[in-house]
JSON list of C-alpha atoms in Angstrom, two decimals:
[
{"chain": "D", "resi": 1, "resn": "MET", "atom": "CA", "xyz": [39.16, -28.33, 0.62]},
{"chain": "D", "resi": 2, "resn": "ASN", "atom": "CA", "xyz": [42.70, -27.33, 1.64]},
{"chain": "D", "resi": 3, "resn": "PHE", "atom": "CA", "xyz": [44.25, -27.80, 5.11]},
{"chain": "D", "resi": 4, "resn": "GLU", "atom": "CA", "xyz": [43.45, -24.24, 6.23]},
{"chain": "D", "resi": 5, "resn": "ASP", "atom": "CA", "xyz": [39.79, -24.60, 5.22]},
{"chain": "D", "resi": 6, "resn": "LYS", "atom": "CA", "xyz": [39.56, -27.92, 7.08]},
{"chain": "D", "resi": 7, "resn": "GLN", "atom": "CA", "xyz": [41.15, -26.36, 10.16]},
{"chain": "D", "resi": 8, "resn": "ASN", "atom": "CA", "xyz": [38.71, -23.44, 10.12]},
{"chain": "D", "resi": 9, "resn": "LYS", "atom": "CA", "xyz": [35.79, -25.84, 9.64]},
{"chain": "D", "resi": 10, "resn": "ASN", "atom": "CA", "xyz": [36.94, -27.96, 12.57]},
{"chain": "D", "resi": 11, "resn": "GLN", "atom": "CA", "xyz": [37.25, -24.86, 14.75]},
{"chain": "D", "resi": 12, "resn": "LEU", "atom": "CA", "xyz": [33.71, -23.82, 13.83]},
{"chain": "D", "resi": 13, "resn": "ASP", "atom": "CA", "xyz": [32.44, -27.36, 14.53]},
{"chain": "D", "resi": 14, "resn": "CYS", "atom": "CA", "xyz": [34.17, -27.37, 17.90]},
{"chain": "D", "resi": 15, "resn": "ASN", "atom": "CA", "xyz": [33.02, -23.86, 18.83]},
{"chain": "D", "resi": 16, "resn": "PRO", "atom": "CA", "xyz": [29.46, -23.43, 17.59]},
{"chain": "D", "resi": 17, "resn": "LEU", "atom": "CA", "xyz": [27.71, -20.16, 18.27]},
{"chain": "D", "resi": 18, "resn": "PRO", "atom": "CA", "xyz": [25.36, -20.19, 21.26]},
{"chain": "D", "resi": 19, "resn": "VAL", "atom": "CA", "xyz": [21.69, -20.49, 20.35]},
{"chain": "D", "resi": 20, "resn": "ASP", "atom": "CA", "xyz": [20.97, -17.03, 21.82]},
{"chain": "D", "resi": 21, "resn": "ALA", "atom": "CA", "xyz": [23.72, -15.46, 19.67]},
{"chain": "D", "resi": 22, "resn": "ILE", "atom": "CA", "xyz": [22.30, -17.08, 16.53]},
{"chain": "D", "resi": 23, "resn": "LEU", "atom": "CA", "xyz": [18.81, -15.86, 17.38]},
{"chain": "D", "resi": 24, "resn": "ASP", "atom": "CA", "xyz": [20.15, -12.34, 17.98]},
{"chain": "D", "resi": 25, "resn": "LEU", "atom": "CA", "xyz": [21.88, -12.38, 14.57]},
{"chain": "D", "resi": 26, "resn": "LYS", "atom": "CA", "xyz": [18.70, -13.57, 12.86]},
{"chain": "D", "resi": 27, "resn": "LYS", "atom": "CA", "xyz": [16.66, -10.93, 14.68]},
{"chain": "D", "resi": 28, "resn": "ALA", "atom": "CA", "xyz": [19.10, -8.16, 13.70]},
{"chain": "D", "resi": 29, "resn": "LYS", "atom": "CA", "xyz": [19.07, -9.31, 10.08]},
{"chain": "D", "resi": 30, "resn": "SER", "atom": "CA", "xyz": [15.26, -9.47, 10.05]},
{"chain": "D", "resi": 31, "resn": "GLN", "atom": "CA", "xyz": [14.97, -5.97, 11.53]},
{"chain": "D", "resi": 32, "resn": "TYR", "atom": "CA", "xyz": [17.48, -4.59, 9.02]},
{"chain": "D", "resi": 33, "resn": "ILE", "atom": "CA", "xyz": [15.67, -6.11, 6.04]},
{"chain": "D", "resi": 34, "resn": "GLY", "atom": "CA", "xyz": [12.33, -4.97, 7.45]},
{"chain": "D", "resi": 35, "resn": "GLN", "atom": "CA", "xyz": [13.60, -1.41, 7.75]},
{"chain": "D", "resi": 36, "resn": "LEU", "atom": "CA", "xyz": [14.95, -1.49, 4.20]},
{"chain": "D", "resi": 37, "resn": "VAL", "atom": "CA", "xyz": [11.62, -2.74, 2.83]},
{"chain": "D", "resi": 38, "resn": "HIS", "atom": "CA", "xyz": [9.83, -0.03, 4.81]},
{"chain": "D", "resi": 39, "resn": "ASN", "atom": "CA", "xyz": [12.13, 2.66, 3.38]},
{"chain": "D", "resi": 40, "resn": "LEU", "atom": "CA", "xyz": [11.67, 1.39, -0.18]},
{"chain": "D", "resi": 41, "resn": "LYS", "atom": "CA", "xyz": [7.89, 0.98, -0.06]},
{"chain": "D", "resi": 42, "resn": "ASN", "atom": "CA", "xyz": [7.05, 4.68, -0.22]},
{"chain": "D", "resi": 43, "resn": "PRO", "atom": "CA", "xyz": [9.23, 5.68, -3.22]},
{"chain": "D", "resi": 44, "resn": "VAL", "atom": "CA", "xyz": [8.52, 2.49, -5.18]},
{"chain": "D", "resi": 45, "resn": "GLY", "atom": "CA", "xyz": [4.80, 2.66, -4.37]},
{"chain": "D", "resi": 46, "resn": "SER", "atom": "CA", "xyz": [4.67, 6.32, -5.38]},
{"chain": "D", "resi": 47, "resn": "ALA", "atom": "CA", "xyz": [6.37, 5.64, -8.72]},
{"chain": "D", "resi": 48, "resn": "LEU", "atom": "CA", "xyz": [4.01, 2.74, -9.40]},
{"chain": "D", "resi": 49, "resn": "SER", "atom": "CA", "xyz": [0.89, 4.78, -8.54]},
{"chain": "D", "resi": 50, "resn": "PHE", "atom": "CA", "xyz": [1.78, 7.70, -10.78]},
{"chain": "D", "resi": 51, "resn": "SER", "atom": "CA", "xyz": [2.80, 5.33, -13.59]},
{"chain": "D", "resi": 52, "resn": "ASP", "atom": "CA", "xyz": [-0.63, 3.69, -13.38]},
{"chain": "D", "resi": 53, "resn": "MET", "atom": "CA", "xyz": [-2.35, 7.10, -13.44]},
{"chain": "D", "resi": 54, "resn": "ILE", "atom": "CA", "xyz": [-0.47, 8.10, -16.59]},
{"chain": "D", "resi": 55, "resn": "LEU", "atom": "CA", "xyz": [-1.13, 4.81, -18.39]},
{"chain": "D", "resi": 56, "resn": "GLU", "atom": "CA", "xyz": [-4.85, 4.83, -17.50]},
{"chain": "D", "resi": 57, "resn": "ASP", "atom": "CA", "xyz": [-5.44, 8.38, -18.69]},
{"chain": "D", "resi": 58, "resn": "LEU", "atom": "CA", "xyz": [-2.59, 9.01, -21.13]},
{"chain": "D", "resi": 59, "resn": "GLU", "atom": "CA", "xyz": [-4.67, 10.57, -23.93]},
{"chain": "D", "resi": 60, "resn": "SER", "atom": "CA", "xyz": [-6.10, 13.31, -21.70]},
{"chain": "D", "resi": 61, "resn": "TYR", "atom": "CA", "xyz": [-2.82, 14.25, -19.99]},
{"chain": "D", "resi": 62, "resn": "SER", "atom": "CA", "xyz": [-1.68, 17.81, -20.61]},
{"chain": "D", "resi": 63, "resn": "PRO", "atom": "CA", "xyz": [2.08, 18.31, -21.20]},
{"chain": "D", "resi": 64, "resn": "ASP", "atom": "CA", "xyz": [2.42, 20.23, -17.90]},
{"chain": "D", "resi": 65, "resn": "LYS", "atom": "CA", "xyz": [0.63, 17.56, -15.88]},
{"chain": "D", "resi": 66, "resn": "LEU", "atom": "CA", "xyz": [2.62, 14.79, -17.57]},
{"chain": "D", "resi": 67, "resn": "LYS", "atom": "CA", "xyz": [5.89, 16.58, -16.85]},
{"chain": "D", "resi": 68, "resn": "ARG", "atom": "CA", "xyz": [4.91, 17.11, -13.21]},
{"chain": "D", "resi": 69, "resn": "HIS", "atom": "CA", "xyz": [4.00, 13.46, -12.68]},
{"chain": "D", "resi": 70, "resn": "LEU", "atom": "CA", "xyz": [7.09, 12.19, -14.50]},
{"chain": "D", "resi": 71, "resn": "ASN", "atom": "CA", "xyz": [9.23, 14.33, -12.18]},
{"chain": "D", "resi": 72, "resn": "ILE", "atom": "CA", "xyz": [7.52, 12.69, -9.20]},
{"chain": "D", "resi": 73, "resn": "ILE", "atom": "CA", "xyz": [8.32, 9.26, -10.65]},
{"chain": "D", "resi": 74, "resn": "LYS", "atom": "CA", "xyz": [11.91, 10.33, -11.27]},
{"chain": "D", "resi": 75, "resn": "SER", "atom": "CA", "xyz": [12.31, 11.60, -7.69]},
{"chain": "D", "resi": 76, "resn": "SER", "atom": "CA", "xyz": [10.78, 8.41, -6.30]},
{"chain": "D", "resi": 77, "resn": "CYS", "atom": "CA", "xyz": [13.18, 6.22, -8.29]},
{"chain": "D", "resi": 78, "resn": "GLU", "atom": "CA", "xyz": [16.13, 8.34, -7.15]},
{"chain": "D", "resi": 79, "resn": "ALA", "atom": "CA", "xyz": [15.01, 7.93, -3.51]},
{"chain": "D", "resi": 80, "resn": "ALA", "atom": "CA", "xyz": [14.82, 4.14, -3.94]},
{"chain": "D", "resi": 81, "resn": "LEU", "atom": "CA", "xyz": [18.27, 4.01, -5.54]},
{"chain": "D", "resi": 82, "resn": "HIS", "atom": "CA", "xyz": [19.60, 6.13, -2.66]},
{"chain": "D", "resi": 83, "resn": "GLN", "atom": "CA", "xyz": [18.36, 3.53, -0.18]},
{"chain": "D", "resi": 84, "resn": "LEU", "atom": "CA", "xyz": [20.00, 0.72, -2.13]},
{"chain": "D", "resi": 85, "resn": "ASP", "atom": "CA", "xyz": [23.27, 2.69, -2.25]},
{"chain": "D", "resi": 86, "resn": "ILE", "atom": "CA", "xyz": [23.17, 3.12, 1.54]},
{"chain": "D", "resi": 87, "resn": "LEU", "atom": "CA", "xyz": [22.53, -0.61, 2.00]},
{"chain": "D", "resi": 88, "resn": "LEU", "atom": "CA", "xyz": [25.46, -1.51, -0.27]},
{"chain": "D", "resi": 89, "resn": "ILE", "atom": "CA", "xyz": [27.88, 0.91, 1.42]},
{"chain": "D", "resi": 90, "resn": "GLU", "atom": "CA", "xyz": [26.91, -0.12, 4.96]},
{"chain": "D", "resi": 91, "resn": "SER", "atom": "CA", "xyz": [27.07, -3.85, 4.16]},
{"chain": "D", "resi": 92, "resn": "ARG", "atom": "CA", "xyz": [30.58, -3.46, 2.72]},
{"chain": "D", "resi": 93, "resn": "ILE", "atom": "CA", "xyz": [31.65, -1.37, 5.70]},
{"chain": "D", "resi": 94, "resn": "GLU", "atom": "CA", "xyz": [30.28, -4.01, 8.06]},
{"chain": "D", "resi": 95, "resn": "ILE", "atom": "CA", "xyz": [32.69, -6.61, 6.65]},
{"chain": "D", "resi": 96, "resn": "LYS", "atom": "CA", "xyz": [35.41, -4.02, 5.95]},
{"chain": "D", "resi": 97, "resn": "THR", "atom": "CA", "xyz": [35.50, -4.57, 2.19]},
{"chain": "D", "resi": 98, "resn": "LEU", "atom": "CA", "xyz": [34.61, -1.08, 0.99]},
{"chain": "D", "resi": 99, "resn": "ASP", "atom": "CA", "xyz": [36.73, -0.33, -2.08]},
{"chain": "D", "resi": 100, "resn": "LEU", "atom": "CA", "xyz": [36.99, 3.28, -3.19]},
{"chain": "D", "resi": 101, "resn": "ASN", "atom": "CA", "xyz": [36.44, 4.44, -6.76]},
{"chain": "D", "resi": 102, "resn": "LEU", "atom": "CA", "xyz": [38.87, 7.37, -6.71]},
{"chain": "D", "resi": 103, "resn": "GLN", "atom": "CA", "xyz": [38.40, 10.30, -9.09]},
{"chain": "D", "resi": 104, "resn": "GLU", "atom": "CA", "xyz": [40.00, 13.73, -9.17]},
{"chain": "D", "resi": 105, "resn": "THR", "atom": "CA", "xyz": [37.44, 16.17, -7.82]},
{"chain": "D", "resi": 106, "resn": "LEU", "atom": "CA", "xyz": [37.05, 19.54, -6.16]},
{"chain": "D", "resi": 107, "resn": "PHE", "atom": "CA", "xyz": [35.67, 18.65, -2.73]},
{"chain": "D", "resi": 108, "resn": "SER", "atom": "CA", "xyz": [33.88, 22.01, -2.59]},
{"chain": "D", "resi": 109, "resn": "ASP", "atom": "CA", "xyz": [31.87, 21.14, -5.72]},
{"chain": "D", "resi": 110, "resn": "LEU", "atom": "CA", "xyz": [30.38, 18.10, -3.98]},
{"chain": "D", "resi": 111, "resn": "ILE", "atom": "CA", "xyz": [29.62, 20.17, -0.87]},
{"chain": "D", "resi": 112, "resn": "LYS", "atom": "CA", "xyz": [27.87, 22.90, -2.88]},
{"chain": "D", "resi": 113, "resn": "THR", "atom": "CA", "xyz": [25.79, 20.33, -4.78]},
{"chain": "D", "resi": 114, "resn": "CYS", "atom": "CA", "xyz": [24.74, 18.70, -1.51]},
{"chain": "D", "resi": 115, "resn": "LEU", "atom": "CA", "xyz": [23.76, 22.06, -0.04]},
{"chain": "D", "resi": 116, "resn": "GLU", "atom": "CA", "xyz": [21.68, 22.87, -3.11]},
{"chain": "D", "resi": 117, "resn": "THR", "atom": "CA", "xyz": [19.92, 19.50, -2.84]},
{"chain": "D", "resi": 118, "resn": "ASN", "atom": "CA", "xyz": [18.97, 20.26, 0.78]},
{"chain": "D", "resi": 119, "resn": "GLU", "atom": "CA", "xyz": [18.05, 23.90, 0.13]},
{"chain": "D", "resi": 120, "resn": "LYS", "atom": "CA", "xyz": [14.31, 23.28, 0.64]},
{"chain": "D", "resi": 121, "resn": "HIS", "atom": "CA", "xyz": [14.98, 21.65, 4.01]},
{"chain": "D", "resi": 122, "resn": "PHE", "atom": "CA", "xyz": [17.14, 24.59, 5.12]},
{"chain": "D", "resi": 123, "resn": "PHE", "atom": "CA", "xyz": [14.41, 27.01, 4.07]},
{"chain": "D", "resi": 124, "resn": "LYS", "atom": "CA", "xyz": [11.70, 25.00, 5.84]},
{"chain": "D", "resi": 125, "resn": "ASN", "atom": "CA", "xyz": [13.70, 25.04, 9.10]},
{"chain": "D", "resi": 126, "resn": "ASN", "atom": "CA", "xyz": [14.72, 28.68, 8.61]},
{"chain": "D", "resi": 127, "resn": "PHE", "atom": "CA", "xyz": [18.44, 27.89, 8.64]},
{"chain": "D", "resi": 128, "resn": "THR", "atom": "CA", "xyz": [20.97, 30.68, 8.01]},
{"chain": "D", "resi": 129, "resn": "ILE", "atom": "CA", "xyz": [23.86, 29.25, 5.97]},
{"chain": "D", "resi": 130, "resn": "GLU", "atom": "CA", "xyz": [27.32, 30.84, 6.09]},
{"chain": "D", "resi": 131, "resn": "GLN", "atom": "CA", "xyz": [29.92, 29.37, 3.73]},
{"chain": "D", "resi": 132, "resn": "ASN", "atom": "CA", "xyz": [33.69, 29.78, 3.67]},
{"chain": "D", "resi": 133, "resn": "PHE", "atom": "CA", "xyz": [35.74, 27.71, 1.20]},
{"chain": "D", "resi": 134, "resn": "SER", "atom": "CA", "xyz": [39.52, 27.89, 0.95]},
{"chain": "D", "resi": 135, "resn": "LYS", "atom": "CA", "xyz": [40.82, 29.75, -2.09]},
{"chain": "D", "resi": 136, "resn": "ASP", "atom": "CA", "xyz": [43.84, 27.43, -2.12]},
{"chain": "D", "resi": 137, "resn": "GLU", "atom": "CA", "xyz": [41.77, 24.30, -2.70]},
{"chain": "D", "resi": 138, "resn": "PHE", "atom": "CA", "xyz": [42.84, 21.97, -5.50]},
{"chain": "D", "resi": 139, "resn": "LYS", "atom": "CA", "xyz": [41.47, 18.77, -6.99]},
{"chain": "D", "resi": 140, "resn": "ILE", "atom": "CA", "xyz": [42.07, 15.62, -4.93]},
{"chain": "D", "resi": 141, "resn": "LYS", "atom": "CA", "xyz": [41.27, 11.94, -5.38]},
{"chain": "D", "resi": 142, "resn": "LEU", "atom": "CA", "xyz": [38.13, 10.77, -3.59]},
{"chain": "D", "resi": 143, "resn": "ASP", "atom": "CA", "xyz": [35.13, 8.50, -4.06]},
{"chain": "D", "resi": 144, "resn": "ARG", "atom": "CA", "xyz": [32.40, 10.86, -5.27]},
{"chain": "D", "resi": 145, "resn": "SER", "atom": "CA", "xyz": [29.45, 8.57, -4.56]},
{"chain": "D", "resi": 146, "resn": "VAL", "atom": "CA", "xyz": [30.57, 7.60, -1.06]},
{"chain": "D", "resi": 147, "resn": "ILE", "atom": "CA", "xyz": [31.46, 11.19, -0.13]},
{"chain": "D", "resi": 148, "resn": "LYS", "atom": "CA", "xyz": [28.11, 12.43, -1.49]},
{"chain": "D", "resi": 149, "resn": "HIS", "atom": "CA", "xyz": [26.23, 10.05, 0.82]},
{"chain": "D", "resi": 150, "resn": "THR", "atom": "CA", "xyz": [28.51, 11.07, 3.69]},
{"chain": "D", "resi": 151, "resn": "LEU", "atom": "CA", "xyz": [27.68, 14.75, 3.23]},
{"chain": "D", "resi": 152, "resn": "HIS", "atom": "CA", "xyz": [23.96, 14.01, 3.10]},
{"chain": "D", "resi": 153, "resn": "GLY", "atom": "CA", "xyz": [24.30, 12.00, 6.33]},
{"chain": "D", "resi": 154, "resn": "LEU", "atom": "CA", "xyz": [26.03, 14.89, 8.12]},
{"chain": "D", "resi": 155, "resn": "ILE", "atom": "CA", "xyz": [23.48, 17.44, 6.94]},
{"chain": "D", "resi": 156, "resn": "GLN", "atom": "CA", "xyz": [20.61, 15.13, 7.85]},
{"chain": "D", "resi": 157, "resn": "PHE", "atom": "CA", "xyz": [21.96, 14.88, 11.40]},
{"chain": "D", "resi": 158, "resn": "LEU", "atom": "CA", "xyz": [22.04, 18.68, 11.68]},
{"chain": "D", "resi": 159, "resn": "LEU", "atom": "CA", "xyz": [18.52, 18.99, 10.28]},
{"chain": "D", "resi": 160, "resn": "LEU", "atom": "CA", "xyz": [17.26, 16.38, 12.76]},
{"chain": "D", "resi": 161, "resn": "HIS", "atom": "CA", "xyz": [18.95, 17.81, 15.84]},
{"chain": "D", "resi": 162, "resn": "SER", "atom": "CA", "xyz": [19.27, 21.56, 15.36]},
{"chain": "D", "resi": 163, "resn": "GLY", "atom": "CA", "xyz": [16.21, 23.63, 16.11]},
{"chain": "D", "resi": 164, "resn": "ASN", "atom": "CA", "xyz": [14.55, 26.09, 13.77]},
{"chain": "D", "resi": 165, "resn": "ASN", "atom": "CA", "xyz": [16.33, 29.40, 13.13]},
{"chain": "D", "resi": 166, "resn": "SER", "atom": "CA", "xyz": [19.77, 27.79, 13.48]},
{"chain": "D", "resi": 167, "resn": "THR", "atom": "CA", "xyz": [22.89, 29.36, 12.02]},
{"chain": "D", "resi": 168, "resn": "LEU", "atom": "CA", "xyz": [25.01, 26.79, 10.17]},
{"chain": "D", "resi": 169, "resn": "LYS", "atom": "CA", "xyz": [28.61, 27.74, 9.39]},
{"chain": "D", "resi": 170, "resn": "ILE", "atom": "CA", "xyz": [30.36, 25.63, 6.76]},
{"chain": "D", "resi": 171, "resn": "ASP", "atom": "CA", "xyz": [34.16, 25.89, 6.43]},
{"chain": "D", "resi": 172, "resn": "LEU", "atom": "CA", "xyz": [36.55, 24.07, 4.14]},
{"chain": "D", "resi": 173, "resn": "ASN", "atom": "CA", "xyz": [40.25, 24.60, 4.84]},
{"chain": "D", "resi": 174, "resn": "LEU", "atom": "CA", "xyz": [43.63, 23.03, 4.12]},
{"chain": "D", "resi": 175, "resn": "ALA", "atom": "CA", "xyz": [45.90, 21.88, 6.95]},
{"chain": "D", "resi": 176, "resn": "ASP", "atom": "CA", "xyz": [48.70, 19.28, 7.16]},
{"chain": "D", "resi": 177, "resn": "ASN", "atom": "CA", "xyz": [47.85, 17.54, 3.87]},
{"chain": "D", "resi": 178, "resn": "LEU", "atom": "CA", "xyz": [44.20, 17.35, 4.86]},
{"chain": "D", "resi": 179, "resn": "LEU", "atom": "CA", "xyz": [41.06, 19.03, 3.64]},
{"chain": "D", "resi": 180, "resn": "LEU", "atom": "CA", "xyz": [39.05, 19.89, 6.74]},
{"chain": "D", "resi": 181, "resn": "LEU", "atom": "CA", "xyz": [35.30, 20.30, 6.35]},
{"chain": "D", "resi": 182, "resn": "SER", "atom": "CA", "xyz": [33.49, 21.59, 9.42]},
{"chain": "D", "resi": 183, "resn": "PHE", "atom": "CA", "xyz": [29.78, 22.13, 10.04]},
{"chain": "D", "resi": 184, "resn": "GLU", "atom": "CA", "xyz": [29.14, 24.37, 13.04]},
{"chain": "D", "resi": 185, "resn": "SER", "atom": "CA", "xyz": [25.59, 24.75, 14.34]},
{"chain": "D", "resi": 186, "resn": "ASN", "atom": "CA", "xyz": [24.85, 27.30, 17.05]},
{"chain": "D", "resi": 187, "resn": "GLN", "atom": "CA", "xyz": [22.32, 24.95, 18.63]},
{"chain": "D", "resi": 188, "resn": "CYS", "atom": "CA", "xyz": [21.57, 21.26, 18.97]},
{"chain": "D", "resi": 189, "resn": "ASN", "atom": "CA", "xyz": [18.24, 21.05, 20.74]},
{"chain": "D", "resi": 190, "resn": "ASN", "atom": "CA", "xyz": [18.11, 17.26, 21.02]},
{"chain": "D", "resi": 191, "resn": "CYS", "atom": "CA", "xyz": [21.68, 16.50, 22.06]},
{"chain": "D", "resi": 192, "resn": "ASP", "atom": "CA", "xyz": [23.56, 19.55, 23.37]},
{"chain": "D", "resi": 193, "resn": "GLU", "atom": "CA", "xyz": [23.81, 18.40, 26.97]},
{"chain": "D", "resi": 194, "resn": "LYS", "atom": "CA", "xyz": [25.20, 15.00, 25.88]},
{"chain": "D", "resi": 195, "resn": "ILE", "atom": "CA", "xyz": [27.98, 16.15, 23.53]},
{"chain": "D", "resi": 196, "resn": "GLU", "atom": "CA", "xyz": [30.65, 16.16, 26.23]},
{"chain": "D", "resi": 197, "resn": "CYS", "atom": "CA", "xyz": [30.26, 12.42, 26.89]},
{"chain": "D", "resi": 198, "resn": "PHE", "atom": "CA", "xyz": [30.00, 11.37, 23.26]},
{"chain": "D", "resi": 199, "resn": "LYS", "atom": "CA", "xyz": [32.64, 8.96, 21.97]},
{"chain": "D", "resi": 200, "resn": "LEU", "atom": "CA", "xyz": [32.50, 7.62, 18.46]},
{"chain": "D", "resi": 201, "resn": "GLU", "atom": "CA", "xyz": [33.65, 4.16, 19.54]},
{"chain": "D", "resi": 202, "resn": "ASP", "atom": "CA", "xyz": [30.61, 4.02, 21.82]},
{"chain": "D", "resi": 203, "resn": "SER", "atom": "CA", "xyz": [28.25, 5.17, 19.08]},
{"chain": "D", "resi": 204, "resn": "GLU", "atom": "CA", "xyz": [25.95, 2.17, 19.48]},
{"chain": "D", "resi": 205, "resn": "GLU", "atom": "CA", "xyz": [25.51, 2.92, 23.18]},
{"chain": "D", "resi": 206, "resn": "ASN", "atom": "CA", "xyz": [24.72, 6.54, 22.32]},
{"chain": "D", "resi": 207, "resn": "ASN", "atom": "CA", "xyz": [22.38, 5.43, 19.56]},
{"chain": "D", "resi": 208, "resn": "GLU", "atom": "CA", "xyz": [19.19, 6.60, 21.26]},
{"chain": "D", "resi": 209, "resn": "ILE", "atom": "CA", "xyz": [20.69, 9.92, 22.35]},
{"chain": "D", "resi": 210, "resn": "PHE", "atom": "CA", "xyz": [21.91, 11.01, 18.94]},
{"chain": "D", "resi": 211, "resn": "ASN", "atom": "CA", "xyz": [19.67, 8.98, 16.65]},
{"chain": "D", "resi": 212, "resn": "LEU", "atom": "CA", "xyz": [22.88, 7.85, 14.97]},
{"chain": "D", "resi": 213, "resn": "HIS", "atom": "CA", "xyz": [21.13, 5.05, 13.11]},
{"chain": "D", "resi": 214, "resn": "GLN", "atom": "CA", "xyz": [19.61, 7.45, 10.60]},
{"chain": "D", "resi": 215, "resn": "GLU", "atom": "CA", "xyz": [17.37, 5.08, 8.75]},
{"chain": "D", "resi": 216, "resn": "LYS", "atom": "CA", "xyz": [17.71, 6.70, 5.33]},
{"chain": "D", "resi": 217, "resn": "TYR", "atom": "CA", "xyz": [21.25, 8.05, 5.65]},
{"chain": "D", "resi": 218, "resn": "LEU", "atom": "CA", "xyz": [24.71, 6.88, 6.66]},
{"chain": "D", "resi": 219, "resn": "ASN", "atom": "CA", "xyz": [25.30, 6.83, 10.42]},
{"chain": "D", "resi": 220, "resn": "PHE", "atom": "CA", "xyz": [28.36, 8.19, 12.25]},
{"chain": "D", "resi": 221, "resn": "LYS", "atom": "CA", "xyz": [30.06, 4.80, 12.45]},
{"chain": "D", "resi": 222, "resn": "ALA", "atom": "CA", "xyz": [29.94, 4.47, 8.66]},
{"chain": "D", "resi": 223, "resn": "ILE", "atom": "CA", "xyz": [30.99, 8.10, 8.15]},
{"chain": "D", "resi": 224, "resn": "SER", "atom": "CA", "xyz": [34.02, 7.62, 10.40]},
{"chain": "D", "resi": 225, "resn": "PHE", "atom": "CA", "xyz": [35.03, 4.50, 8.46]},
{"chain": "D", "resi": 226, "resn": "ILE", "atom": "CA", "xyz": [34.75, 6.42, 5.17]},
{"chain": "D", "resi": 227, "resn": "ALA", "atom": "CA", "xyz": [36.93, 9.23, 6.54]},
{"chain": "D", "resi": 228, "resn": "GLN", "atom": "CA", "xyz": [39.58, 6.71, 7.61]},
{"chain": "D", "resi": 229, "resn": "LYS", "atom": "CA", "xyz": [39.48, 5.06, 4.17]},
{"chain": "D", "resi": 230, "resn": "HIS", "atom": "CA", "xyz": [40.32, 8.53, 2.77]},
{"chain": "D", "resi": 231, "resn": "LYS", "atom": "CA", "xyz": [43.21, 8.72, 5.31]},
{"chain": "D", "resi": 232, "resn": "GLY", "atom": "CA", "xyz": [41.32, 11.25, 7.42]},
{"chain": "D", "resi": 233, "resn": "TYR", "atom": "CA", "xyz": [39.03, 11.32, 10.44]},
{"chain": "D", "resi": 234, "resn": "PHE", "atom": "CA", "xyz": [35.60, 12.34, 11.72]},
{"chain": "D", "resi": 235, "resn": "THR", "atom": "CA", "xyz": [34.80, 14.08, 15.03]},
{"chain": "D", "resi": 236, "resn": "LEU", "atom": "CA", "xyz": [31.80, 15.50, 16.87]},
{"chain": "D", "resi": 237, "resn": "THR", "atom": "CA", "xyz": [32.63, 18.17, 19.44]},
{"chain": "D", "resi": 238, "resn": "LYS", "atom": "CA", "xyz": [31.39, 21.29, 21.18]},
{"chain": "D", "resi": 239, "resn": "ASN", "atom": "CA", "xyz": [33.52, 24.45, 20.91]},
{"chain": "D", "resi": 240, "resn": "LYS", "atom": "CA", "xyz": [34.11, 27.25, 23.44]},
{"chain": "D", "resi": 241, "resn": "SER", "atom": "CA", "xyz": [30.90, 29.00, 22.45]},
{"chain": "D", "resi": 242, "resn": "HIS", "atom": "CA", "xyz": [29.03, 25.70, 23.02]},
{"chain": "D", "resi": 243, "resn": "SER", "atom": "CA", "xyz": [28.25, 25.29, 19.33]},
{"chain": "D", "resi": 244, "resn": "LEU", "atom": "CA", "xyz": [27.99, 21.80, 17.84]},
{"chain": "D", "resi": 245, "resn": "VAL", "atom": "CA", "xyz": [30.84, 21.09, 15.40]},
{"chain": "D", "resi": 246, "resn": "LEU", "atom": "CA", "xyz": [31.06, 18.16, 12.98]},
{"chain": "D", "resi": 247, "resn": "THR", "atom": "CA", "xyz": [34.49, 17.81, 11.34]},
{"chain": "D", "resi": 248, "resn": "PHE", "atom": "CA", "xyz": [35.12, 15.54, 8.39]},
{"chain": "D", "resi": 249, "resn": "ALA", "atom": "CA", "xyz": [38.73, 15.41, 7.17]},
{"chain": "D", "resi": 250, "resn": "ILE", "atom": "CA", "xyz": [40.19, 13.66, 4.13]},
{"chain": "D", "resi": 251, "resn": "ALA", "atom": "CA", "xyz": [43.74, 13.46, 2.77]},
{"chain": "D", "resi": 252, "resn": "THR", "atom": "CA", "xyz": [44.83, 15.54, -0.19]},
{"chain": "D", "resi": 253, "resn": "ASN", "atom": "CA", "xyz": [47.37, 12.93, -1.31]},
{"chain": "D", "resi": 254, "resn": "LEU", "atom": "CA", "xyz": [45.38, 9.69, -1.32]}
]
C-alpha cells in the first residue's frame, strides 16, 4: 500500500459514513437490483416458456408455428439484452467512466432505424410523424450503441407523455459544428404545465412529474451525460406555440 492509499484509508477511517447514509445506499442498491430483476423476468421467462413448448412438442410443430415461436424467443432475448445494456451504461455514467466506441456513421440512419422499431407504438397511439433531415448531413464519429439507446429513451418519453393523436415533428440540422436533432410534440398531456420550471440539474426532484426514471430506458440525466460526452447538449423546452421540444445535439468533429 503506497502513501496515498494509506492517507485515503486513514481519511475513510476518520470519517466513516453515518449509519443512515449507509442504510440509504443499501436500500437504493436493493431497489435498483430489484427493478432490474423485475424487468428481466418477463423476457427471460417468456423465452424459457416457449423453449419448453417447442422441446416438449417438437415433432408436431409446423414450420409456421415454429418460426412464430422462435421469433418470440428472439424478441424476448433482445429485450433482456437491452435491459443489461441500460444497466451497464447507467452504471458507467454513475461513476463517470463511460468510454465511447466511436464509429463513422450517418446520424440520420440511426434515427430512421429507431423510428422503424417504434412504428407499432406510433400507430397504436395514432401519432402523425413528420420528418425533415438535412441534405448537407455527412458521416460523423459517434457511439452507435449508446446513441441508439438514447434515441429510444427520447421516443419512449414522448410515447409516455404525449396523448393520442399527437403530431411529432423530427428535424435534423447542422449548426455551428453540431448536428441538432429535435423532437417536437404538439402536446404533452402529463407534463405540459410543468415544462417552464423544469431544470435538468434538478431532474431527480422532478422525477415524479416527468417520470424521468424510465425503468426500461435511459433517463434524462443519462441522456444529458451522453450528449456532453459527444461534445453536445440536451434540452427540454416549450416553444412559442407551446409545443414540447426535446433537443439532442452532438459534435460533428468529435
